[in-house]
PDB file of C-alpha atoms in Angstrom:
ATOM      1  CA  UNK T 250    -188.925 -83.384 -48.914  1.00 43.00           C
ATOM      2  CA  UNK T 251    -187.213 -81.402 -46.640  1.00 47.00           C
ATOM      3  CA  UNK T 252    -186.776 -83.614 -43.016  1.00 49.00           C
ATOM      4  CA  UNK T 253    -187.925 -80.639 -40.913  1.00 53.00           C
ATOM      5  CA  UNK T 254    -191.087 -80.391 -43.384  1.00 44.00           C
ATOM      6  CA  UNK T 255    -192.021 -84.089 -42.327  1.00 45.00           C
ATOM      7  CA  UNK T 256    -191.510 -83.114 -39.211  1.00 49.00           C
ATOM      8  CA  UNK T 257    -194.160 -80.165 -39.144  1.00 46.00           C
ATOM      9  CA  UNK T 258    -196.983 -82.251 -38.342  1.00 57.00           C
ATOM     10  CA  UNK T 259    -197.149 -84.833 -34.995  1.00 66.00           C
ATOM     11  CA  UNK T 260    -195.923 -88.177 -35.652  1.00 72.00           C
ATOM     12  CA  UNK T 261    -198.843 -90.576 -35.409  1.00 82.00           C
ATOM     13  CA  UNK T 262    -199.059 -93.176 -33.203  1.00 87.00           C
ATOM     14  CA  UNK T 263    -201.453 -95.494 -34.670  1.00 89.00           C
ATOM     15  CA  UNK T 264    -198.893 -96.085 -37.161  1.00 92.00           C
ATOM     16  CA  UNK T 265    -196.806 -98.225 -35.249  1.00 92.00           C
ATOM     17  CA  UNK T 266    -199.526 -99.711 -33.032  1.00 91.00           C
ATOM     18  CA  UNK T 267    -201.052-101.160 -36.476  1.00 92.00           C
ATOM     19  CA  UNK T 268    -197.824-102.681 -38.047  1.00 93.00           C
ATOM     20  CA  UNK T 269    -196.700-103.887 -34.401  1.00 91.00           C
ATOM     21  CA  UNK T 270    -200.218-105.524 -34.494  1.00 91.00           C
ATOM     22  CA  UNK T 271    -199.879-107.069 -37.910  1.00 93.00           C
ATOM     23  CA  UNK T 272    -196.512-108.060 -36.977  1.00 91.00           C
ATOM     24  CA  UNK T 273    -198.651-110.050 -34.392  1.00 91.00           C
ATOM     25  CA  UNK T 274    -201.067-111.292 -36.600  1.00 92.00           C
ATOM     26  CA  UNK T 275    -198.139-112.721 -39.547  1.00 92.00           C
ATOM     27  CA  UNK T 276    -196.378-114.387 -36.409  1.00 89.00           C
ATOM     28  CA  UNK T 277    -199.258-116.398 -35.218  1.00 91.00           C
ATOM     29  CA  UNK T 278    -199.447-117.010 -38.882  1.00 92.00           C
ATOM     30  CA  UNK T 279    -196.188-118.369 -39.467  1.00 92.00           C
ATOM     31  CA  UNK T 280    -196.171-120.288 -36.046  1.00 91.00           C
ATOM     32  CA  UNK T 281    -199.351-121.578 -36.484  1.00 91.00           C
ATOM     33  CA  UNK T 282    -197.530-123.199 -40.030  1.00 92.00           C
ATOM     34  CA  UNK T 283    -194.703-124.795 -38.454  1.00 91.00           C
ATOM     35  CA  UNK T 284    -196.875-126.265 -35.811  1.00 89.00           C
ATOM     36  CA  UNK T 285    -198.430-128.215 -38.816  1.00 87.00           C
ATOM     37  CA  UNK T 286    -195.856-128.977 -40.657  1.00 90.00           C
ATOM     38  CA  UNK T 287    -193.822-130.120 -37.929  1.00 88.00           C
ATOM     39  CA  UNK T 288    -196.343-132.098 -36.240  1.00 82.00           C
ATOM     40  CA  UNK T 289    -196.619-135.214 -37.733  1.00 85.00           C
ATOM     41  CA  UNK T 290    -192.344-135.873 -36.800  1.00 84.00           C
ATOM     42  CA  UNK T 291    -193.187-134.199 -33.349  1.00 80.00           C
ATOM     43  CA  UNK T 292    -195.699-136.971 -32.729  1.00 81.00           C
ATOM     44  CA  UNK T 293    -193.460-139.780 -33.724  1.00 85.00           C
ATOM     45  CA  UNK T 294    -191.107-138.629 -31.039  1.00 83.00           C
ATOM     46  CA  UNK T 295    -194.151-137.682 -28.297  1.00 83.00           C
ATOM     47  CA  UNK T 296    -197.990-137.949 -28.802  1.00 84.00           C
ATOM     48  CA  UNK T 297    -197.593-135.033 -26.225  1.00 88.00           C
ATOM     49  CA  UNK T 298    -195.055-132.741 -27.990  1.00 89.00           C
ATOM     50  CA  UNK T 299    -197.631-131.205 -31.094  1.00 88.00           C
ATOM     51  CA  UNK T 300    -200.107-130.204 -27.720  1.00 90.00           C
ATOM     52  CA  UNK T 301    -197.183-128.767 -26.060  1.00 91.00           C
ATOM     53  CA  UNK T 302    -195.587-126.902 -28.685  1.00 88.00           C
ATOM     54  CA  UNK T 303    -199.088-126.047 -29.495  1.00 90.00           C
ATOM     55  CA  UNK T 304    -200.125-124.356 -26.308  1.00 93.00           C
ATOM     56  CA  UNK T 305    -196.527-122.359 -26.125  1.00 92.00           C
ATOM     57  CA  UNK T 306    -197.197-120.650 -29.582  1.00 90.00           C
ATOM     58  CA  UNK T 307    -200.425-120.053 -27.914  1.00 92.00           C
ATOM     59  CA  UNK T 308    -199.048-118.568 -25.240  1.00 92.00           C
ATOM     60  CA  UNK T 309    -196.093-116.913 -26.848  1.00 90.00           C
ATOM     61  CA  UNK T 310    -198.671-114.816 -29.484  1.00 90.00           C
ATOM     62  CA  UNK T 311    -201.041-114.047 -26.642  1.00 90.00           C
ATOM     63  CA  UNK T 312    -198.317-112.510 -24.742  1.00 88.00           C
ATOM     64  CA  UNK T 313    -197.791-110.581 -27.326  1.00 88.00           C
ATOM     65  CA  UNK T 314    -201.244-108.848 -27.991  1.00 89.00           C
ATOM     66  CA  UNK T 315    -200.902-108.774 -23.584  1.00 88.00           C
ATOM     67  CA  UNK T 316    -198.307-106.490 -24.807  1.00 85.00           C
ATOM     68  CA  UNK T 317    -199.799-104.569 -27.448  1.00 86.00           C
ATOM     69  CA  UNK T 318    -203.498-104.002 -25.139  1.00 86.00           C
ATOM     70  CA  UNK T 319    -200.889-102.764 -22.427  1.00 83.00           C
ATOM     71  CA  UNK T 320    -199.468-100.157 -24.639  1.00 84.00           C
ATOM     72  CA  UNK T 321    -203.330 -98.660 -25.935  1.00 84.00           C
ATOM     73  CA  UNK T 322    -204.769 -99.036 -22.224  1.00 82.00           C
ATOM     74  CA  UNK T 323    -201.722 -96.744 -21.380  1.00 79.00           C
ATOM     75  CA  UNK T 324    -201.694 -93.796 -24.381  1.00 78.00           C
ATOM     76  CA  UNK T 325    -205.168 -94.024 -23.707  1.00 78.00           C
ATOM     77  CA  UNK T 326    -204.214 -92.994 -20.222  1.00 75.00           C
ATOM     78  CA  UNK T 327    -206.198 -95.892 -18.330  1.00 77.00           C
ATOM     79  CA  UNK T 328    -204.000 -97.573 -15.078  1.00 74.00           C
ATOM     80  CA  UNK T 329    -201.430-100.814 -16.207  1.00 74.00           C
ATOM     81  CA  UNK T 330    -199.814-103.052 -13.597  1.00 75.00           C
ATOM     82  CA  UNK T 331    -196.474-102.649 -13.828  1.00 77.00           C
ATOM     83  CA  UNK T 332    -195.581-106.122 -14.960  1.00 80.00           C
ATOM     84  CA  UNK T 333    -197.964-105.763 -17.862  1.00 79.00           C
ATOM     85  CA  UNK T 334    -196.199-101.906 -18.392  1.00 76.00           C
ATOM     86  CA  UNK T 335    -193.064-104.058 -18.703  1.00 81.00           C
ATOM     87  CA  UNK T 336    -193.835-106.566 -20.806  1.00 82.00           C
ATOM     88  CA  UNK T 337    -195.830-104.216 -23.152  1.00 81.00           C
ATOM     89  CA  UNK T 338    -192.319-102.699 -23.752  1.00 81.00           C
ATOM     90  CA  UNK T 339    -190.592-106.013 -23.964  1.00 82.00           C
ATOM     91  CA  UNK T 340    -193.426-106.655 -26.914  1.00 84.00           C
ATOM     92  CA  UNK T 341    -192.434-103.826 -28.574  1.00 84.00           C
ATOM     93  CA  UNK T 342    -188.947-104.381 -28.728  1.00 84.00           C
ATOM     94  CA  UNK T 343    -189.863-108.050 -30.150  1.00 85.00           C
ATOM     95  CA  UNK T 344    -191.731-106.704 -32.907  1.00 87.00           C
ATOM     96  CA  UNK T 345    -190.158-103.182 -33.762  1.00 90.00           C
ATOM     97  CA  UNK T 346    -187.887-105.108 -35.996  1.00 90.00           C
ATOM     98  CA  UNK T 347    -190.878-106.724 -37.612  1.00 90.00           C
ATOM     99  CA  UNK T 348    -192.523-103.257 -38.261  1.00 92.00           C
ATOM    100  CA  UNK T 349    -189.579-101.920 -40.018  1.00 93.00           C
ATOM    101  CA  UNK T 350    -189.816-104.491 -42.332  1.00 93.00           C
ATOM    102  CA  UNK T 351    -193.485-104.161 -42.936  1.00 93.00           C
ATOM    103  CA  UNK T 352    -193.130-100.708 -43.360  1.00 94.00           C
ATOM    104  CA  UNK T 353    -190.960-101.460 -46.277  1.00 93.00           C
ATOM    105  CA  UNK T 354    -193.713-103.819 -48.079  1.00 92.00           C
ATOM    106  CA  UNK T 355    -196.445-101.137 -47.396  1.00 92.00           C
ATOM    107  CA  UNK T 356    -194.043 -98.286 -48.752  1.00 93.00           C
ATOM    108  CA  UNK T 357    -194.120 -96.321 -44.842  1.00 93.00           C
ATOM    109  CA  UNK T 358    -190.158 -94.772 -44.779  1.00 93.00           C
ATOM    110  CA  UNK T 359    -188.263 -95.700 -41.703  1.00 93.00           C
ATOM    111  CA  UNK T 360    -188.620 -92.123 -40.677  1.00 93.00           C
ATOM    112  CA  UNK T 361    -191.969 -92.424 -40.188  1.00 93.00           C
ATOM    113  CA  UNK T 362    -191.783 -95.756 -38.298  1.00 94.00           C
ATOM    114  CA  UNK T 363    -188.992 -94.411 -35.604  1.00 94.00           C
ATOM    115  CA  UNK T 364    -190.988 -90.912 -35.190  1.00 94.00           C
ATOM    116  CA  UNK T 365    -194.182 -92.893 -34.918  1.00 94.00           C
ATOM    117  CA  UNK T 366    -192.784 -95.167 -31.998  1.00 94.00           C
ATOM    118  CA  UNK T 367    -190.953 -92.205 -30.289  1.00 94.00           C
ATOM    119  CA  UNK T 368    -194.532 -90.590 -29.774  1.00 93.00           C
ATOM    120  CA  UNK T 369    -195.910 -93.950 -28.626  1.00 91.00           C
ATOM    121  CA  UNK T 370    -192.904 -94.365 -26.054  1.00 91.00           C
ATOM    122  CA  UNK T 371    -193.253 -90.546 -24.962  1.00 93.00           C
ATOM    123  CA  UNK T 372    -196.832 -90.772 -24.123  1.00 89.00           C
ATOM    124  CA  UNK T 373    -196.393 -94.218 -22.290  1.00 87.00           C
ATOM    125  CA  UNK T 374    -194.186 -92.560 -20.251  1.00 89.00           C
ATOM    126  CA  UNK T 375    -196.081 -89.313 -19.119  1.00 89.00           C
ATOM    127  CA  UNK T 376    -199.084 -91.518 -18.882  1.00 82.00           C
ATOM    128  CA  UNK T 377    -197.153 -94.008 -16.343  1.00 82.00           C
ATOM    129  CA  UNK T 378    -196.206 -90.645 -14.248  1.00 85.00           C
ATOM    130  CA  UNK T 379    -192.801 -91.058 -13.367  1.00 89.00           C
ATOM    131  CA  UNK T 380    -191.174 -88.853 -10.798  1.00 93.00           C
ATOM    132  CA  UNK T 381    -187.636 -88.538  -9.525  1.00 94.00           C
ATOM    133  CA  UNK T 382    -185.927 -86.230  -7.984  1.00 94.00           C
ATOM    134  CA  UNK T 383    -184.546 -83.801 -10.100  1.00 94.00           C
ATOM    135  CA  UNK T 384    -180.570 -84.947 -10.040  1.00 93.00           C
ATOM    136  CA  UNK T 385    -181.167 -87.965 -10.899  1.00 95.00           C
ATOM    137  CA  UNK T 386    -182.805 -86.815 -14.533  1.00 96.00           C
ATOM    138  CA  UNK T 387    -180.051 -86.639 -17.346  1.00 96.00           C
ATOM    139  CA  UNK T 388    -180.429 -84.607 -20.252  1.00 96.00           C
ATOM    140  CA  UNK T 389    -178.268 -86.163 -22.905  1.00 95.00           C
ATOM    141  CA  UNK T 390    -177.954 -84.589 -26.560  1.00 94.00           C
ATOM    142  CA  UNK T 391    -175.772 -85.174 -29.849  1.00 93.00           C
ATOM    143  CA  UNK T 392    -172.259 -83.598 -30.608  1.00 92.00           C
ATOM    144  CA  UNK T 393    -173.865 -82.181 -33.277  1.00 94.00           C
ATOM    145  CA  UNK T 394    -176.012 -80.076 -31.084  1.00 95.00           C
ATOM    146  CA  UNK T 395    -172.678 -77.506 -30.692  1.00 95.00           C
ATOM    147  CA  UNK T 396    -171.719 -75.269 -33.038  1.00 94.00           C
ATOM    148  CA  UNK T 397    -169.166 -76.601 -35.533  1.00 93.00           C
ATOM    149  CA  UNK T 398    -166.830 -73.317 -35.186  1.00 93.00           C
ATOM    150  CA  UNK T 399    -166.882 -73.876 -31.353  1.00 94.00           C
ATOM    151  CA  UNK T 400    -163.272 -74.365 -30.157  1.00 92.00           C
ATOM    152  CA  UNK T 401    -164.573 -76.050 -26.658  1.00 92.00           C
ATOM    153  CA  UNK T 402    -164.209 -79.470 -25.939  1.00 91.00           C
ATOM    154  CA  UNK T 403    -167.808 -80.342 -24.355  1.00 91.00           C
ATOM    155  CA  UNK T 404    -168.361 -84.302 -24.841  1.00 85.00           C
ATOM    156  CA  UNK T 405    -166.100 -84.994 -21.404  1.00 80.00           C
ATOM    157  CA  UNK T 406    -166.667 -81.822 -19.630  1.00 89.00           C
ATOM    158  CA  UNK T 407    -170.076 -80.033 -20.667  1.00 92.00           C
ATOM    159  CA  UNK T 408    -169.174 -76.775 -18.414  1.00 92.00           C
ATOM    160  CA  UNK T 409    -166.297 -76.005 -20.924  1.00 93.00           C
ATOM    161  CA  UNK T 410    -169.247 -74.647 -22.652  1.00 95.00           C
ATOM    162  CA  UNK T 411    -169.004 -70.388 -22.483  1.00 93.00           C
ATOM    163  CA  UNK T 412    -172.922 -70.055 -22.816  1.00 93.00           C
ATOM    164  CA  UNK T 413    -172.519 -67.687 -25.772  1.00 93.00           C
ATOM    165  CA  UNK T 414    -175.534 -68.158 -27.089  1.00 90.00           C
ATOM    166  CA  UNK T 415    -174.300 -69.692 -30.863  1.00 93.00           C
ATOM    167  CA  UNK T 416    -175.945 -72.821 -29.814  1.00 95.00           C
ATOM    168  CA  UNK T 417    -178.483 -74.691 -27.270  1.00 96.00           C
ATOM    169  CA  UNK T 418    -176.033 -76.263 -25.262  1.00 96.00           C
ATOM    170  CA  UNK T 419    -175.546 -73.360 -23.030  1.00 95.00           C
ATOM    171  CA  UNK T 420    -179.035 -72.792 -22.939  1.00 96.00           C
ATOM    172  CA  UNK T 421    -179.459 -76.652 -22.286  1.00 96.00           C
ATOM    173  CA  UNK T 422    -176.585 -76.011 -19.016  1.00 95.00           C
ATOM    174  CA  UNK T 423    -178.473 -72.914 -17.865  1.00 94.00           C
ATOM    175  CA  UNK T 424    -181.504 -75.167 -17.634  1.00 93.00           C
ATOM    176  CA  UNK T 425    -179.542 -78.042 -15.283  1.00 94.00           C
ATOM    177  CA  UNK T 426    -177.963 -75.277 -13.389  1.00 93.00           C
ATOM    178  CA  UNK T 427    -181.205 -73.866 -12.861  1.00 92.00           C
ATOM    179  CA  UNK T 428    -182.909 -77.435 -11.722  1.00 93.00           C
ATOM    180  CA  UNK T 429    -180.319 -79.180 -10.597  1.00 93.00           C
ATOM    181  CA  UNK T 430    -180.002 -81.601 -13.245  1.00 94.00           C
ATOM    182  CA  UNK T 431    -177.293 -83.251 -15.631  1.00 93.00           C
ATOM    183  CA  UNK T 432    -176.463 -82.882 -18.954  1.00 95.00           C
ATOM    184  CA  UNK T 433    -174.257 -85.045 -21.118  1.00 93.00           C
ATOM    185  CA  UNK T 434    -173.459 -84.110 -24.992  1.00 93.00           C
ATOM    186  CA  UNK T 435    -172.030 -87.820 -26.437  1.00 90.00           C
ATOM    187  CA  UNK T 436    -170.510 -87.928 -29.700  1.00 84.00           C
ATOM    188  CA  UNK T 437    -171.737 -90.970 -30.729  1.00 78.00           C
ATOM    189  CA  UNK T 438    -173.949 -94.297 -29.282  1.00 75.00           C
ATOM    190  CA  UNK T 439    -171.302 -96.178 -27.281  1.00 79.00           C
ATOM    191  CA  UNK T 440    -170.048 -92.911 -25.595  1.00 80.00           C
ATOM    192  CA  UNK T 441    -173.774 -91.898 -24.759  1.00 83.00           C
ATOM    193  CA  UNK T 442    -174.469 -95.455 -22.851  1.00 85.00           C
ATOM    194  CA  UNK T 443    -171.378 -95.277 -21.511  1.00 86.00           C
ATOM    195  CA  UNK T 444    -172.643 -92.165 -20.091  1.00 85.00           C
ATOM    196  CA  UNK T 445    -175.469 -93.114 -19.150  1.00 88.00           C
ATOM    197  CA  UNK T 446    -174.288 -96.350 -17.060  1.00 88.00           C
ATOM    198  CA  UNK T 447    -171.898 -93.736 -15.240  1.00 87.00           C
ATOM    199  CA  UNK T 448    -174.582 -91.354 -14.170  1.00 87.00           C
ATOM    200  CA  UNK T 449    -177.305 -94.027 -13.627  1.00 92.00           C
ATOM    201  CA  UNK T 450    -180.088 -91.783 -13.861  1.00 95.00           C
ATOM    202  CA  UNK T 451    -183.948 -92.899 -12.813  1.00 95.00           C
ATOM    203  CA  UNK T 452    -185.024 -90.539 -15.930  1.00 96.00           C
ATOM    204  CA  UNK T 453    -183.273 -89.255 -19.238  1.00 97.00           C
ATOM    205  CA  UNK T 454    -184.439 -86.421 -21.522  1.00 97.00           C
ATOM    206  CA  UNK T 455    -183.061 -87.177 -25.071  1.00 96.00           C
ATOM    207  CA  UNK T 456    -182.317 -84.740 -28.002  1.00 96.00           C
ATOM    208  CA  UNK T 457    -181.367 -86.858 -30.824  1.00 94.00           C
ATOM    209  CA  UNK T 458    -182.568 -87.860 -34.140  1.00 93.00           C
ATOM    210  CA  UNK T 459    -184.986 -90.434 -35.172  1.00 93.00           C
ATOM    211  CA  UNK T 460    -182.451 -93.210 -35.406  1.00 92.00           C
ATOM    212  CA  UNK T 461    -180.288 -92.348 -32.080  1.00 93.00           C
ATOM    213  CA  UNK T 462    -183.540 -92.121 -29.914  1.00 94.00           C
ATOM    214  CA  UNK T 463    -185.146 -95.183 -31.295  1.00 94.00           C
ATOM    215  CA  UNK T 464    -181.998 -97.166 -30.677  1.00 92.00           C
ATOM    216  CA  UNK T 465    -181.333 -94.871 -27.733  1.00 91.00           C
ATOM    217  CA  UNK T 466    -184.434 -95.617 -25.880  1.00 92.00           C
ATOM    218  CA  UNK T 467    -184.714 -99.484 -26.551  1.00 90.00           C
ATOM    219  CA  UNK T 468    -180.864 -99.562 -25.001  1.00 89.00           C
ATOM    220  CA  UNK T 469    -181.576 -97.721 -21.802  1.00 91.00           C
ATOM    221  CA  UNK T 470    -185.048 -99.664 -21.080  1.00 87.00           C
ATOM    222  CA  UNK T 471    -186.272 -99.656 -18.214  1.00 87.00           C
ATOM    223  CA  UNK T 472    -184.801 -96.437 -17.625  1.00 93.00           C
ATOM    224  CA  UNK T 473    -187.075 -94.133 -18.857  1.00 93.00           C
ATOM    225  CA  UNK T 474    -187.178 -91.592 -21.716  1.00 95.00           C
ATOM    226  CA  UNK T 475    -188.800 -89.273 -23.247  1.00 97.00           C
ATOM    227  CA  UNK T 476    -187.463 -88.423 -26.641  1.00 96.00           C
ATOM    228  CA  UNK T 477    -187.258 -84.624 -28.325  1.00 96.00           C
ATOM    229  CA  UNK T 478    -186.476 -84.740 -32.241  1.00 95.00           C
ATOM    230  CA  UNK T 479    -183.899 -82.247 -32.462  1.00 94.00           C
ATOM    231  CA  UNK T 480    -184.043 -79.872 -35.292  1.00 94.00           C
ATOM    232  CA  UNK T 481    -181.629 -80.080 -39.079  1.00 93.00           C
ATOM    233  CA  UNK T 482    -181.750 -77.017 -40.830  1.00 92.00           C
ATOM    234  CA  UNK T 483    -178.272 -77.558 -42.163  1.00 92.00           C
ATOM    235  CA  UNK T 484    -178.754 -81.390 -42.405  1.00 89.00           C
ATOM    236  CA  UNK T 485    -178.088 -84.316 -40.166  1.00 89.00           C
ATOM    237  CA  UNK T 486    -175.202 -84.473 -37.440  1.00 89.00           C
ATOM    238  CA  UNK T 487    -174.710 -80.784 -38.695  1.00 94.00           C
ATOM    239  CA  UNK T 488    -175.331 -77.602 -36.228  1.00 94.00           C
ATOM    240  CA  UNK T 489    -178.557 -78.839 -35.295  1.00 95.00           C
ATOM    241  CA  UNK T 490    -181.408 -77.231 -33.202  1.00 96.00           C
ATOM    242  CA  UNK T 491    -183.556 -77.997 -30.210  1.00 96.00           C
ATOM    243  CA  UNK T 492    -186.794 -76.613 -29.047  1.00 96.00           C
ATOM    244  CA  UNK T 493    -186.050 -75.636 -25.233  1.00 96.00           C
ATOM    245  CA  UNK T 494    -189.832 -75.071 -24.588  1.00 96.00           C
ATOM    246  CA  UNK T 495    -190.427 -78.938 -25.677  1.00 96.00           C
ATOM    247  CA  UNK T 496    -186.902 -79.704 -23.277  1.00 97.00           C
ATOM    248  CA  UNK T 497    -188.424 -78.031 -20.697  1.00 96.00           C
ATOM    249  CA  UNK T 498    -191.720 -79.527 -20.386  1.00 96.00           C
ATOM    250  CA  UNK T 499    -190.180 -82.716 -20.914  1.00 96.00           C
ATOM    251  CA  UNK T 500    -187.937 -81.953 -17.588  1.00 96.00           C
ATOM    252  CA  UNK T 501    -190.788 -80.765 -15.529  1.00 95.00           C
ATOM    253  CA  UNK T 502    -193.070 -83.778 -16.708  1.00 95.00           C
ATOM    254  CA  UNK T 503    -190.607 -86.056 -14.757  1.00 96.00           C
ATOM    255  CA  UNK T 504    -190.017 -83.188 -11.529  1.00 94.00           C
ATOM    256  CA  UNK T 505    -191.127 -84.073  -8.161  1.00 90.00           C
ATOM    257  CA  UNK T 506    -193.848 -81.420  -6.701  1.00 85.00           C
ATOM    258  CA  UNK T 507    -191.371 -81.087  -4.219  1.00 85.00           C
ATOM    259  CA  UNK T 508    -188.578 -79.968  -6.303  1.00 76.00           C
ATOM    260  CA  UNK T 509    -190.529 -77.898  -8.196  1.00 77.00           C
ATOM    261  CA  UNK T 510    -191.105 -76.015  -5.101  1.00 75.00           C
ATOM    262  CA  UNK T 511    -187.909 -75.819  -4.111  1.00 74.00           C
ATOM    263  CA  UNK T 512    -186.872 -74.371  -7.113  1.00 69.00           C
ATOM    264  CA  UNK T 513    -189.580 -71.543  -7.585  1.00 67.00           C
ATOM    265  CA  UNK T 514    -188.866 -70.546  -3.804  1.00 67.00           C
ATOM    266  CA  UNK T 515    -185.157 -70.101  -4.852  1.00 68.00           C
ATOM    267  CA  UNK T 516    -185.462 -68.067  -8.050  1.00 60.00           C
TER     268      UNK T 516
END
């Protein structure tokens, strides 16, 4: 199957929210294991040490479901602290490896892992209603995003870019011109946090593929992100696409009223 064709329909979110919660469930499991086995030498050390190690697997596993309740109450769009909003994240990034590798014994592709997370990131975000002003978003996108015939250098100076319409990186720089934002095309991971540690932005729209804004995202935290699956009619990291209107309302979702005034007063 075609990857744009499994990307038709919306990722779904419970997908990762259930193997991030079994990947609870098979760590208690496991914990709850070597508590037993190793608590018969623990005791000949301590009569205390099986209680304590006890009571911090407790503690470690409820943390984690702490994590996992943060993450519904918030797609479901009901108010988080913001230390619970932090560690929910921290839980995921604990058990995302864990859900890859359940996915694998329950025959779910990686694909549909990463896309599934992305949506669960993108609607933590909106629902935690982040605002900045609008220079400090960055909109950072793939090399691949330019046309391959293109003779302009963009990854270390985007305005090379001509706007000739072959591609949507000038549409992409017509959009920061017209907000006042920044855009950064990396060729690759380390350039992109590179990037990103120069410009320091409070917000980042990302166009990237499953992979780069799964790793992407978890790299940047707590900076954050919401992620727009660019498009591969030709394949990956090959002339790919980018819906602007899905761009767009990504940019405006982290606006300030106040700049959004500002800028329909000025066009």
């Amino acid at each position: 199957m075609d990857t744009n064709e499994i990307m038709l329909s919306k990722p779904k979110k419970r997908i990762f929210l259930a193997l991030i919660l079994c990947s609870t469930l098979l760590t208690a499991v496991v914990l709850y294991m070597v508590w037993k086995v190793t608590g018969p030498g623990l005791n000949s050390i301590s009569a205390w040490l099986p209680a304590l190690f006890g009571l911090a697997v407790l503690c470690f596993v409820l943390a984690l479901l702490l994590g996992e309740v943060g993450i519904v109450l918030g797609i479901l769009g009901m108010p988080i602290l913001k230390p619970v909003y932090f560690w929910a994240w921290k839980a995921i990034n604990i058990l995302f490896p864990f859900a890859i590798g359940l996915g694998r014994i329950f025959n779910i592709s990686r694909q549909k892992i990463q896309q599934s997370f992305i949506e669960v990131n993108n609607n933590l975000v909106r629902q935690h209603h982040i605002k900045v002003p609008a220079n400090r978003i960055l909109i950072l996108t793939p090399h691949c995003l330019q046309r391959d015939t293109c003779i302009y250098k963009l990854t270390r100076n985007v305005e090379n870019c001509h706007q000739c319409g072959q591609c949507n990186v000038g549409q992409l720089l017509a959009l920061c011109h017209k907000y006042g934002l920044h855009l950064v095309v990396a060729s690759g991971g380390t350039l992109a946090r590179q990037m990103v540690m120069q410009a320091r932005p409070k917000a980042i729209v990302a166009v990237a593929c499953e992979r780069d804004l799964t790793s992407g995202i978890q790299d940047v935290f707590p900076v954050p992100v919401l992620g727009v699956f660019n498009e591969r009619p030709f394949g990956p990291c090959f002339n790919t696409r980018v819906d602007m209107e899905k761009v767009e309302t990504a940019i405006l979702s982290f606006m300030t009223d106040e700049d959004k005034h500002a800028k329909e007063k000025s066009a």
